mmCIF file with all atom_site columns, C-alpha atoms in Angstrom:
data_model
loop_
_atom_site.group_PDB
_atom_site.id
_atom_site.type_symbol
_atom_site.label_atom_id
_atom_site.label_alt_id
_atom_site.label_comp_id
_atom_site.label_asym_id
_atom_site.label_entity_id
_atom_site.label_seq_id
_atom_site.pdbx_PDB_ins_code
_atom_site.Cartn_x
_atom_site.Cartn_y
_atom_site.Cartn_z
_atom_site.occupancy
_atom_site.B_iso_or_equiv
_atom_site.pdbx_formal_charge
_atom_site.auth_seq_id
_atom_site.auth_comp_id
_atom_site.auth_asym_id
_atom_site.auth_atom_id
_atom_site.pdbx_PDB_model_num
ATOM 1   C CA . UNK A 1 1   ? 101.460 -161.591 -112.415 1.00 0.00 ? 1226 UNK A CA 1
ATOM 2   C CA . UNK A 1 2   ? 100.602 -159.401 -115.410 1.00 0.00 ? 1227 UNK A CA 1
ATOM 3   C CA . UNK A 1 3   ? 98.157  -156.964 -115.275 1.00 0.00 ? 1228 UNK A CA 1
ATOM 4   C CA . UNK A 1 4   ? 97.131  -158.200 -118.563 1.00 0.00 ? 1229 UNK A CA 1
ATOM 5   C CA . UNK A 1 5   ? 95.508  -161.735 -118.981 1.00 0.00 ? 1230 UNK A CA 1
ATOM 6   C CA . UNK A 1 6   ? 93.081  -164.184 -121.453 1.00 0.00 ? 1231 UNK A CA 1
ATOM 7   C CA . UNK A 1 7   ? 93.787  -162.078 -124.482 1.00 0.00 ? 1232 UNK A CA 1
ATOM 8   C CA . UNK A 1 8   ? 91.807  -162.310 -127.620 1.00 0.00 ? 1233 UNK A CA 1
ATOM 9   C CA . UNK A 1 9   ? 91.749  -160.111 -130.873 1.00 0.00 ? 1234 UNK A CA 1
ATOM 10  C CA . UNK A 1 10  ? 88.795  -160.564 -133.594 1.00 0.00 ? 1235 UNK A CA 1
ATOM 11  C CA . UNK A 1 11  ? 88.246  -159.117 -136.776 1.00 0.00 ? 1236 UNK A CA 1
ATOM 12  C CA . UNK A 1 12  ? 91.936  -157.917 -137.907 1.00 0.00 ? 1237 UNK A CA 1
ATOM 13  C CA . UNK A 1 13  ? 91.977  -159.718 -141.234 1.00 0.00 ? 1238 UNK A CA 1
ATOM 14  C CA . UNK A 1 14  ? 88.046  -158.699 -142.003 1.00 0.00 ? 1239 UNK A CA 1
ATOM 15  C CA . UNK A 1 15  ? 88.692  -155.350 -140.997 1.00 0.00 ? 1240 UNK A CA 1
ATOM 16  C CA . UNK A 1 16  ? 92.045  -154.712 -143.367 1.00 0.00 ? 1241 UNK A CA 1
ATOM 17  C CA . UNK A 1 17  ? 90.093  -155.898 -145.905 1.00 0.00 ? 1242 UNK A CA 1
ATOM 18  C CA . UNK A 1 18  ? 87.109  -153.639 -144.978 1.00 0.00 ? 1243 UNK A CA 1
ATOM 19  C CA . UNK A 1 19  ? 89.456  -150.362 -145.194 1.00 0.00 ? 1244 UNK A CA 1
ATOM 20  C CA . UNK A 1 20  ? 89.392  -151.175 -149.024 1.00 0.00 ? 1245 UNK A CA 1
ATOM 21  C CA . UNK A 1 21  ? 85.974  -150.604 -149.594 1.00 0.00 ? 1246 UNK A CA 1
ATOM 22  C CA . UNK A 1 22  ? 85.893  -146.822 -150.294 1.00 0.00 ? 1247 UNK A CA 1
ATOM 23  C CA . UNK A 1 23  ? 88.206  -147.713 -153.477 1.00 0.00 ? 1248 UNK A CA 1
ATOM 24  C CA . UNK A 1 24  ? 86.711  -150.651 -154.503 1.00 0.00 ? 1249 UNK A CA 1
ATOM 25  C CA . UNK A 1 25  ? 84.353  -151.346 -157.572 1.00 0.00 ? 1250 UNK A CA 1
ATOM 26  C CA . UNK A 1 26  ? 84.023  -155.341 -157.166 1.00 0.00 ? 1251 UNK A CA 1
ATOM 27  C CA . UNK A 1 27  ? 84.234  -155.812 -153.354 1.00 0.00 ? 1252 UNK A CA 1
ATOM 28  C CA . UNK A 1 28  ? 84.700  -159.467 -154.812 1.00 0.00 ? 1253 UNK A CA 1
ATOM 29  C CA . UNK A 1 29  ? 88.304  -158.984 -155.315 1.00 0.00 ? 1254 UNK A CA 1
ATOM 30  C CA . UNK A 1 30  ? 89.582  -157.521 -152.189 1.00 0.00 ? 1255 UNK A CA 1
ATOM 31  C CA . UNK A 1 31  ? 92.023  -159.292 -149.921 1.00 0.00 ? 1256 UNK A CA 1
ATOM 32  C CA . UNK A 1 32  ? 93.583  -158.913 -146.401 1.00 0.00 ? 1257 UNK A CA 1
ATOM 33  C CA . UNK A 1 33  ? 97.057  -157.740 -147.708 1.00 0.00 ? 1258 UNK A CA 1
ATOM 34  C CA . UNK A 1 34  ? 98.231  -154.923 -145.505 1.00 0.00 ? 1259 UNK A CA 1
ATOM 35  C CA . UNK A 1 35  ? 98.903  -152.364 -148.470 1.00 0.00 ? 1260 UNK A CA 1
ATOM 36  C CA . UNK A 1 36  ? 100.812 -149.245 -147.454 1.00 0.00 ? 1261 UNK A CA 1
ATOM 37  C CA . UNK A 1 37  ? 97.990  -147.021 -148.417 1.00 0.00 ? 1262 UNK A CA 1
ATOM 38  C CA . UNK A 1 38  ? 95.849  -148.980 -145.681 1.00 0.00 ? 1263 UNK A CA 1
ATOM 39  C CA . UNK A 1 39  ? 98.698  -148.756 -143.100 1.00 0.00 ? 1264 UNK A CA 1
ATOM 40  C CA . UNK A 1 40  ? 99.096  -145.088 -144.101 1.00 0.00 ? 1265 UNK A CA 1
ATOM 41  C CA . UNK A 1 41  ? 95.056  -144.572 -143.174 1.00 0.00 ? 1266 UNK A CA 1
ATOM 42  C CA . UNK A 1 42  ? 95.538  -146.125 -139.801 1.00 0.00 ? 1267 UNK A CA 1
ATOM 43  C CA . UNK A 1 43  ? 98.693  -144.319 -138.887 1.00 0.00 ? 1268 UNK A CA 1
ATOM 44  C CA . UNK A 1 44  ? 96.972  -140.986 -139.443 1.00 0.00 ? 1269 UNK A CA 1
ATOM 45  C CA . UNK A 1 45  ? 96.763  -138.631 -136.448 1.00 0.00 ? 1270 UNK A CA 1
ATOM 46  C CA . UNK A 1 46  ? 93.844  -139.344 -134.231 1.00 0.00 ? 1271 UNK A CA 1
ATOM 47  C CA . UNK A 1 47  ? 91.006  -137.669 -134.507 1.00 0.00 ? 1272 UNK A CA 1
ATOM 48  C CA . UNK A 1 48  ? 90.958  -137.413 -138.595 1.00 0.00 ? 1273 UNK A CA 1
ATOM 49  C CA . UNK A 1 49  ? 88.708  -139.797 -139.351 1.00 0.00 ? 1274 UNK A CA 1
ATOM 50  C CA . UNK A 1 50  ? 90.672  -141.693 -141.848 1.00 0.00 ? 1275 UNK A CA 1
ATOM 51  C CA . UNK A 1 51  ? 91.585  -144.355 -139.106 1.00 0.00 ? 1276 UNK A CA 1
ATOM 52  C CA . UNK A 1 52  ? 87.772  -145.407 -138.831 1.00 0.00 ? 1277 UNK A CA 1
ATOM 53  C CA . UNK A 1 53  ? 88.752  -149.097 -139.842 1.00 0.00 ? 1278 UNK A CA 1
ATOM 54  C CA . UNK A 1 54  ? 90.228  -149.884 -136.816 1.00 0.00 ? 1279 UNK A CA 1
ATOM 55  C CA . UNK A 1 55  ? 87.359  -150.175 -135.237 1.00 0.00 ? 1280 UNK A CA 1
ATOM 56  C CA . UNK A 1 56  ? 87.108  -153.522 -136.251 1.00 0.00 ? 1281 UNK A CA 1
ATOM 57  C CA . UNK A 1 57  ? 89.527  -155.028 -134.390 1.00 0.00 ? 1282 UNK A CA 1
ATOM 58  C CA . UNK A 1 58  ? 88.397  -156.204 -131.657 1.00 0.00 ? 1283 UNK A CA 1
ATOM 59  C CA . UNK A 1 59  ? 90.668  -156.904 -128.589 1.00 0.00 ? 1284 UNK A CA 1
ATOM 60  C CA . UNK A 1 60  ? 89.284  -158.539 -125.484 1.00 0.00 ? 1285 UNK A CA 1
ATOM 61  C CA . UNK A 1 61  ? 91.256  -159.224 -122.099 1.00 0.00 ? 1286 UNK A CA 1
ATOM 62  C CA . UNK A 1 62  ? 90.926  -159.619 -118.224 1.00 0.00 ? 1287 UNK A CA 1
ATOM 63  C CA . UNK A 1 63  ? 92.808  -156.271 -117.223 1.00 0.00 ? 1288 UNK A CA 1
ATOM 64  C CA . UNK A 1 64  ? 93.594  -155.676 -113.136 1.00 0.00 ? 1289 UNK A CA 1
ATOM 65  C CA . UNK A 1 65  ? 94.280  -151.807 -112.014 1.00 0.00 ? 1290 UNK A CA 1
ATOM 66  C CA . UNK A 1 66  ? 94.058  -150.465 -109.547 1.00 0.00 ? 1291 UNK A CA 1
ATOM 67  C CA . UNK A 1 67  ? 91.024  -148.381 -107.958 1.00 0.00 ? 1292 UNK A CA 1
ATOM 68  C CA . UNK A 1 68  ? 93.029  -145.352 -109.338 1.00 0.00 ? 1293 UNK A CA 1
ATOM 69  C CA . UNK A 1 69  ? 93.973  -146.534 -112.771 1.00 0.00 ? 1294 UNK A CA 1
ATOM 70  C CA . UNK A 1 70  ? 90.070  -147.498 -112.852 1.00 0.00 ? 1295 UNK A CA 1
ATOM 71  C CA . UNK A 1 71  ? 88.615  -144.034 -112.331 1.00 0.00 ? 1296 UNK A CA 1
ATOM 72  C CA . UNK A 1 72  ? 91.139  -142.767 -115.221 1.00 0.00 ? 1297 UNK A CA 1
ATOM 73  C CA . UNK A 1 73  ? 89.883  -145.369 -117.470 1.00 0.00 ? 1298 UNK A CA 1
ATOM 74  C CA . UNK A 1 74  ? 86.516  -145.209 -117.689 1.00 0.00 ? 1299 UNK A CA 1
ATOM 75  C CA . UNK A 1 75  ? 86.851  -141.739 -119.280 1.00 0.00 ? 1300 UNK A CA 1
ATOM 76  C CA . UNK A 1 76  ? 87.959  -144.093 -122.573 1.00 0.00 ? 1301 UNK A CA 1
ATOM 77  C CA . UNK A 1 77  ? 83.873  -143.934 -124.355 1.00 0.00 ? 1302 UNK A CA 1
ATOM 78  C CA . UNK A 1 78  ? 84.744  -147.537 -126.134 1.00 0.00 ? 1303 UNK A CA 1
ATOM 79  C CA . UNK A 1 79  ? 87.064  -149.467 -123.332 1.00 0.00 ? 1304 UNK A CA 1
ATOM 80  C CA . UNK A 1 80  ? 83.890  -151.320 -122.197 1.00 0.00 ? 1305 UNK A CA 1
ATOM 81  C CA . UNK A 1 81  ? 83.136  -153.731 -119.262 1.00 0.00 ? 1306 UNK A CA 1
ATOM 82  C CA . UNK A 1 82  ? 82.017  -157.177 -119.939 1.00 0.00 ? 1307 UNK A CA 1
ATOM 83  C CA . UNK A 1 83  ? 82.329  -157.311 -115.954 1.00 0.00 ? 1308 UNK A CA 1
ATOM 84  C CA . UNK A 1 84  ? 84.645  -156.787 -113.113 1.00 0.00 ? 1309 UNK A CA 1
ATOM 85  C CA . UNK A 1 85  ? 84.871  -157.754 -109.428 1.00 0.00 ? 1310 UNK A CA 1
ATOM 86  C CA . UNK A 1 86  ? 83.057  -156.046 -106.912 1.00 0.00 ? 1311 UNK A CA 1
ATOM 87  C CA . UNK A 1 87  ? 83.698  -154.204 -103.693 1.00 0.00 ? 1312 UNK A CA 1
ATOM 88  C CA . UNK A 1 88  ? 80.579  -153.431 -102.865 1.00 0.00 ? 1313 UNK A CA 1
ATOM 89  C CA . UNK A 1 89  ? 79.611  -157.353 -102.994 1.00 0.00 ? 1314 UNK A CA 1
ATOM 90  C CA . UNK A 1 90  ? 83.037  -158.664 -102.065 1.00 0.00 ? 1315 UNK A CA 1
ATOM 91  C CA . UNK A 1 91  ? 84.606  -156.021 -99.966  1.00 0.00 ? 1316 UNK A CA 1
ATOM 92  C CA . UNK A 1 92  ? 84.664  -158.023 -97.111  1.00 0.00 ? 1317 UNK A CA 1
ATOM 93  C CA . UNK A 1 93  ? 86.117  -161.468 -98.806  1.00 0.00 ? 1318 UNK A CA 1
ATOM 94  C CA . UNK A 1 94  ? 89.249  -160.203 -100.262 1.00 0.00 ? 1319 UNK A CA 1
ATOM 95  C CA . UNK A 1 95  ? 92.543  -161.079 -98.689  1.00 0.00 ? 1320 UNK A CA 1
ATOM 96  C CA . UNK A 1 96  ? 93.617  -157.922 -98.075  1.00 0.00 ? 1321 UNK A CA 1
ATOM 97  C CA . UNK A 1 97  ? 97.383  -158.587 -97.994  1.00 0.00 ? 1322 UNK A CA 1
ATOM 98  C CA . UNK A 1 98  ? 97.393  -159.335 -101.643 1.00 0.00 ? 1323 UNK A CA 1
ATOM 99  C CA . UNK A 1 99  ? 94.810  -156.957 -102.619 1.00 0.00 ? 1324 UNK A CA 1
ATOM 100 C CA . UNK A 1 100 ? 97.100  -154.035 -102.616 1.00 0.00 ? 1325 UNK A CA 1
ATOM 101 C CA . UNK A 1 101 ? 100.072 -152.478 -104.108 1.00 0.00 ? 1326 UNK A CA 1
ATOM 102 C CA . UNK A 1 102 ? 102.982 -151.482 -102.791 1.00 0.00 ? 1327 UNK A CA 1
ATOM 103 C CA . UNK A 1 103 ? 102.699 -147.897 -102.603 1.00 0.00 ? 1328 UNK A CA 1
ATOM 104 C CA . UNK A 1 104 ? 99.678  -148.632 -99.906  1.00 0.00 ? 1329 UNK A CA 1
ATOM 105 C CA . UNK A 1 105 ? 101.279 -147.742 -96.664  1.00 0.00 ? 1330 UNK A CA 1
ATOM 106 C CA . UNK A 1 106 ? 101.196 -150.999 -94.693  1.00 0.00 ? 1331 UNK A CA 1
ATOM 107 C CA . UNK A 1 107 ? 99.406  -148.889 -91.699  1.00 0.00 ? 1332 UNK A CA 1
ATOM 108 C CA . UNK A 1 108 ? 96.423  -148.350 -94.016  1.00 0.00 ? 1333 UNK A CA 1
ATOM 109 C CA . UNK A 1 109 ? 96.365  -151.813 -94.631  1.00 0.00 ? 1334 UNK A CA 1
ATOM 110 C CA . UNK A 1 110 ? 95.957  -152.968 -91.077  1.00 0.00 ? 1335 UNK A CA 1
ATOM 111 C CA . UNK A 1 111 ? 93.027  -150.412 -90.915  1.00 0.00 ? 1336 UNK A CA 1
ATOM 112 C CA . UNK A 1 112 ? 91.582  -152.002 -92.791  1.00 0.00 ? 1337 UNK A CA 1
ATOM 113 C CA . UNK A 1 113 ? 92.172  -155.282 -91.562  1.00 0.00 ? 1338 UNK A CA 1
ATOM 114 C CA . UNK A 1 114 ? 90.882  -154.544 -88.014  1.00 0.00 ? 1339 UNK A CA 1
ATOM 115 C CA . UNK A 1 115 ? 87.429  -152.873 -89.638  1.00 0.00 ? 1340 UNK A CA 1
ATOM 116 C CA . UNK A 1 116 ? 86.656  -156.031 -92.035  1.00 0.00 ? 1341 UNK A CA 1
ATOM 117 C CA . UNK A 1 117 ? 87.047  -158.317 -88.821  1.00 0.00 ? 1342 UNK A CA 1
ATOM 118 C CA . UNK A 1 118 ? 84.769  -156.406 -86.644  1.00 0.00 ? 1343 UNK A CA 1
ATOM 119 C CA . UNK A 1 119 ? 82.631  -156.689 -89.655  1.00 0.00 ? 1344 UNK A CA 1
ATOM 120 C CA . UNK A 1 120 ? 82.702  -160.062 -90.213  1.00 0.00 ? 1345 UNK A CA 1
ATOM 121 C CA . UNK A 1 121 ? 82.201  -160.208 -86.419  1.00 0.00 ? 1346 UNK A CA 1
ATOM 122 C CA . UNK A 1 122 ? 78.919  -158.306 -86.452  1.00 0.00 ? 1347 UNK A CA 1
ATOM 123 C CA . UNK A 1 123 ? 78.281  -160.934 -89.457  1.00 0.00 ? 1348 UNK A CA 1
ATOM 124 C CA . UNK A 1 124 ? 78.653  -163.246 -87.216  1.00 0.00 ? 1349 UNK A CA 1
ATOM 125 C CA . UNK A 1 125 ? 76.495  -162.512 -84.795  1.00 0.00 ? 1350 UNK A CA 1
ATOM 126 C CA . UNK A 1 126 ? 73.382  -161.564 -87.451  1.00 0.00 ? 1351 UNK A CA 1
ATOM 127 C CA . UNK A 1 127 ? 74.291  -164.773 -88.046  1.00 0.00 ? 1352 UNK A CA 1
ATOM 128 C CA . UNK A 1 128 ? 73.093  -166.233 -84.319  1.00 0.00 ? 1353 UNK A CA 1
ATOM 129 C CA . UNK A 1 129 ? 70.260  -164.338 -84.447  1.00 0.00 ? 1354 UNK A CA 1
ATOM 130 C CA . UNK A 1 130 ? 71.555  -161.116 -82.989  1.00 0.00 ? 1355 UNK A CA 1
ATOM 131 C CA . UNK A 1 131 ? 68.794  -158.769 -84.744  1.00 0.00 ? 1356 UNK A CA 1
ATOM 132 C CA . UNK A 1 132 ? 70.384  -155.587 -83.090  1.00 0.00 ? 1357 UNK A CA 1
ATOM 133 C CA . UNK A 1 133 ? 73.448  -155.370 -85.234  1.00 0.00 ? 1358 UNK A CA 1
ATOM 134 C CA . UNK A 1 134 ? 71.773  -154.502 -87.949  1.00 0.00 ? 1359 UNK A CA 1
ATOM 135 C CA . UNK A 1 135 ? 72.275  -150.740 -88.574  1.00 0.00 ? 1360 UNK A CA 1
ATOM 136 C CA . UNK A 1 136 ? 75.819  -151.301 -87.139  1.00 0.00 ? 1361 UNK A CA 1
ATOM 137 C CA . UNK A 1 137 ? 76.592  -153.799 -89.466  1.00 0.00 ? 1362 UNK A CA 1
ATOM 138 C CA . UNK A 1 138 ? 75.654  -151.078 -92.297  1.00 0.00 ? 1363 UNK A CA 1
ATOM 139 C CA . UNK A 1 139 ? 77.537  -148.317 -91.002  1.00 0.00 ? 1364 UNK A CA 1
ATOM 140 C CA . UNK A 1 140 ? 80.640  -150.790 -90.669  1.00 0.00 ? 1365 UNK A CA 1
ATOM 141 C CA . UNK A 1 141 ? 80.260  -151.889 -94.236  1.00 0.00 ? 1366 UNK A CA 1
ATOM 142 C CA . UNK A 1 142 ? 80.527  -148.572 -95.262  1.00 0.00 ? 1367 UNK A CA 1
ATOM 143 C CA . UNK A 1 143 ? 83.425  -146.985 -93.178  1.00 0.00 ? 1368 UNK A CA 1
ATOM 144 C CA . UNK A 1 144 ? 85.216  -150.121 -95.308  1.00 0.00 ? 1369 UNK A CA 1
ATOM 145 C CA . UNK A 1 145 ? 83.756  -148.983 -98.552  1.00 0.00 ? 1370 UNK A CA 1
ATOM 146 C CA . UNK A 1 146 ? 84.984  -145.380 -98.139  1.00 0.00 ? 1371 UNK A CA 1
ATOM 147 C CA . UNK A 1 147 ? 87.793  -146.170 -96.400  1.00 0.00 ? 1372 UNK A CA 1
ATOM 148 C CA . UNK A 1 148 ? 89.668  -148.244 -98.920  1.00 0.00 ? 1373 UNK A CA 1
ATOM 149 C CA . UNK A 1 149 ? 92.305  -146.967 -101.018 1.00 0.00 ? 1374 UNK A CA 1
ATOM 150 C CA . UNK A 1 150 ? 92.867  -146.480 -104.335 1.00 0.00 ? 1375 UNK A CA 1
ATOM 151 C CA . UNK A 1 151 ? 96.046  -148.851 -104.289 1.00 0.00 ? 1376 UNK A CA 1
ATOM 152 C CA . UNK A 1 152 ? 93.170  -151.883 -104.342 1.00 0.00 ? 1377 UNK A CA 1
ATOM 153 C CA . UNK A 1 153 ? 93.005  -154.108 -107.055 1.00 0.00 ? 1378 UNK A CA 1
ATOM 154 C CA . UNK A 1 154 ? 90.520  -155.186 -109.053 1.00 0.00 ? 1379 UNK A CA 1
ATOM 155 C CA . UNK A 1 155 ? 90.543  -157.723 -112.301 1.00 0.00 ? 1380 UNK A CA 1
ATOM 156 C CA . UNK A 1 156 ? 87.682  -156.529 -115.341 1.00 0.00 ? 1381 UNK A CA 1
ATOM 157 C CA . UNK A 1 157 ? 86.982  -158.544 -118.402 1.00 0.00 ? 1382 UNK A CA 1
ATOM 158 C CA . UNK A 1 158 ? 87.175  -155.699 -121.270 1.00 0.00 ? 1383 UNK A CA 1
ATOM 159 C CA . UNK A 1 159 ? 86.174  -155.293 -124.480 1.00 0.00 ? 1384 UNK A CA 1
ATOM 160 C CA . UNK A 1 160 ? 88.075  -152.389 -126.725 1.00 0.00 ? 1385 UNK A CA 1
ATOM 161 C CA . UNK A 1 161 ? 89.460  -151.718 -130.442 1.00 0.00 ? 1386 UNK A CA 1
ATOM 162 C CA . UNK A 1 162 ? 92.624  -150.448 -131.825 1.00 0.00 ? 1387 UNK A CA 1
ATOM 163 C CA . UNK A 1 163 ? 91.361  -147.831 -132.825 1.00 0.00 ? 1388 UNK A CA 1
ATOM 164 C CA . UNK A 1 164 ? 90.432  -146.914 -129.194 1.00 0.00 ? 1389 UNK A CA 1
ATOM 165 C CA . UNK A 1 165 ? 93.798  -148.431 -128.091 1.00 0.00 ? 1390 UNK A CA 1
ATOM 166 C CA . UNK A 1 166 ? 95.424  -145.924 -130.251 1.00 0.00 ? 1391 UNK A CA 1
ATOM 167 C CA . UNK A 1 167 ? 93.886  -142.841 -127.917 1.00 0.00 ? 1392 UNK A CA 1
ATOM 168 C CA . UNK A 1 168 ? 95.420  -144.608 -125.214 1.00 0.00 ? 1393 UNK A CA 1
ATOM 169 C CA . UNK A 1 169 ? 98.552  -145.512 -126.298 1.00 0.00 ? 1394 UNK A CA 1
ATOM 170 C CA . UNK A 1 170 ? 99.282  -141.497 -127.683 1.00 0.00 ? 1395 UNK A CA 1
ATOM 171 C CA . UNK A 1 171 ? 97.922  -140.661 -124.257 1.00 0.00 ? 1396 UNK A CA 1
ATOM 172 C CA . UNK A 1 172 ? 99.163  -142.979 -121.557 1.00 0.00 ? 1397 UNK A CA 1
ATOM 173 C CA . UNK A 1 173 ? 102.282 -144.262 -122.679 1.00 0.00 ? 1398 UNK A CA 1
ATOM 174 C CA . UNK A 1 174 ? 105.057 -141.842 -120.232 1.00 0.00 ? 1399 UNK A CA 1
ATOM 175 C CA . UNK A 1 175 ? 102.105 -141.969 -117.867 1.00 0.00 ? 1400 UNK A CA 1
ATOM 176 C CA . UNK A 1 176 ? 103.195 -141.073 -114.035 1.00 0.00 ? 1401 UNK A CA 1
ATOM 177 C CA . UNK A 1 177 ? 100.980 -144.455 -112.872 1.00 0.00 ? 1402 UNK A CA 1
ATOM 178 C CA . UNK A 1 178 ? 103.190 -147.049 -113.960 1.00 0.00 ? 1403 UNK A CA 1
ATOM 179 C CA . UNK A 1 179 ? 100.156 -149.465 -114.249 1.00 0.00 ? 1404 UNK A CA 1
ATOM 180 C CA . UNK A 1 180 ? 99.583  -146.992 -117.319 1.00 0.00 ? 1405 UNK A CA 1
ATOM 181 C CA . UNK A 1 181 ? 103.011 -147.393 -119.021 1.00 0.00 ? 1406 UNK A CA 1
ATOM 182 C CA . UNK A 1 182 ? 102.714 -151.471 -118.818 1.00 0.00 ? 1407 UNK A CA 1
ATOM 183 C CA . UNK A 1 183 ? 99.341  -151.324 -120.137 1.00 0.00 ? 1408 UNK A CA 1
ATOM 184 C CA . UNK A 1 184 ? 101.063 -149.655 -123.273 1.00 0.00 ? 1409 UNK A CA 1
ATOM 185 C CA . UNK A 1 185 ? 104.171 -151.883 -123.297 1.00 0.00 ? 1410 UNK A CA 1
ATOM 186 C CA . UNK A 1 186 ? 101.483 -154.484 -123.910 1.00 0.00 ? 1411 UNK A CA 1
ATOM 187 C CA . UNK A 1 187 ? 99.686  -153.236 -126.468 1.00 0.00 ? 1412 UNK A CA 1
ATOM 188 C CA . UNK A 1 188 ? 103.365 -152.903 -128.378 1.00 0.00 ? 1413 UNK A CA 1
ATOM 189 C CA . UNK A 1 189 ? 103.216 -156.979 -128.483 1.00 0.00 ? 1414 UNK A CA 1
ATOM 190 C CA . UNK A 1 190 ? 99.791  -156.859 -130.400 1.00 0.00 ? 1415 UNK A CA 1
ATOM 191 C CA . UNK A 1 191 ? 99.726  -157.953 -133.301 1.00 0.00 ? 1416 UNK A CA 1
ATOM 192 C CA . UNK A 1 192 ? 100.467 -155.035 -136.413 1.00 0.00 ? 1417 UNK A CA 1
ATOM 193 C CA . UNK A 1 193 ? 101.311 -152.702 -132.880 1.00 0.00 ? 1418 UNK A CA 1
ATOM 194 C CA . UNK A 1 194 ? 102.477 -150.211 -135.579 1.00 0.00 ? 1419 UNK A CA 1
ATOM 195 C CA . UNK A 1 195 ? 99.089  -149.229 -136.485 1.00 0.00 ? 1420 UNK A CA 1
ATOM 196 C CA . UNK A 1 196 ? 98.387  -148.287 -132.951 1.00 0.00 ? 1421 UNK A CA 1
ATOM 197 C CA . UNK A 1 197 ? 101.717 -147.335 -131.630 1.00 0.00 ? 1422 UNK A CA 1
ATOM 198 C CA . UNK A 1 198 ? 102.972 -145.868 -135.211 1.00 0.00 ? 1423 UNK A CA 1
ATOM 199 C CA . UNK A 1 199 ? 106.238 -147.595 -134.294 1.00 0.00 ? 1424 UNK A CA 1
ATOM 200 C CA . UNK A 1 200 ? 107.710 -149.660 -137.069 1.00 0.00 ? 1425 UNK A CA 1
ATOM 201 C CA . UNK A 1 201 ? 108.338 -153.053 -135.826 1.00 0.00 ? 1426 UNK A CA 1
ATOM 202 C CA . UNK A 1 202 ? 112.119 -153.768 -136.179 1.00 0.00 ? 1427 UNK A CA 1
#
């Protein structure tokens, strides 16, 4: 399965025609033709300014990483979560065989394995009326928490721009997580990928 699912972009047509402003008398006129002095502006090295109109294309997708790839992307200030799943709600409910990668030594794996059932056991018991499991069922909970690796999946609704992408892209594309390099090979099938990737579609 792709990392990369339920993709939708907004605002790429508007947002061409947006870039025109600054040089425009009779806003009236303006179009969504792709000029080359538009492309120029959003090929421009990051950081200049000049690529501001990008902004308004929005790009929206379910993306799954890993624990790992997570922590590295939330240093992105505009790759915001609509909302993602939940360890500390769902820990417990995931079918741990398929909730890993394959770099997760298997050992690990059955760890965790043996400390969700004696969880679920403890659960269990609550669940009968057993009042004195209480604190053990909280300490359990969060040997599992801590515990888990970062080779554990989890699938986030996101919200970004190509302008944002762009950051990305020049950042993460020969990335050593290889979760990293398909996220770029995707956004090289977006549509105008150029503007992000500065690659000229052949």
């Amino acid at each position: 399965m792709s990392i990369i699912n339920n993709v939708n972009i907004y605002g790429l047509e508007e947002s061409i025609r947006g870039a025109k402003f600054p040089m425009s008398v009779d806003i009236s006129k303006l179009n969504s033709e792709l000029t080359p002095g538009i492309e120029k502006l959003a090929m421009s090295n990051a950081g200049e300014g000049h690529d501001q109109w990008l902004t308004g294309v929005i790009v929206q997708f379910d993306l799954t990483f890993t624990v790992k790839a997570w922590t590295e992307a939330e240093r992105y200030h505009f790759f915001d979560f609509v909302s993602s799943q939940s360890t500390m709600h769902r820990i417990t409910r995931f079918d741990l065989d398929k909730a890993y990668i394959e770099y997760v030594d298997p050992r690990i794996i059955e760890i965790m394995k043996e400390k969700v059932a004696e969880y679920n056991a403890l659960v269990a018991r609550a669940e009968e009326g057993d009042n004195s499991v209480k604190d053990e069922m909280t300490q359990k909970y969060l040997e599992i928490l801590y515990n888990n690796p970062c080779g554990f999946k989890l699938t986030a609704r996101m919200t970004t721009n190509y302008r944002q992408l762009k950051t990305i892209y020049k950042q993460r594309k020969n990335h050593r997580l290889p979760e990293w390099r398909e996220f770029c090979e995707w956004i090289e099938t977006l549509p105008h990928s150029d503007l992000i990737t500065g690659k000229i579609n052949e």
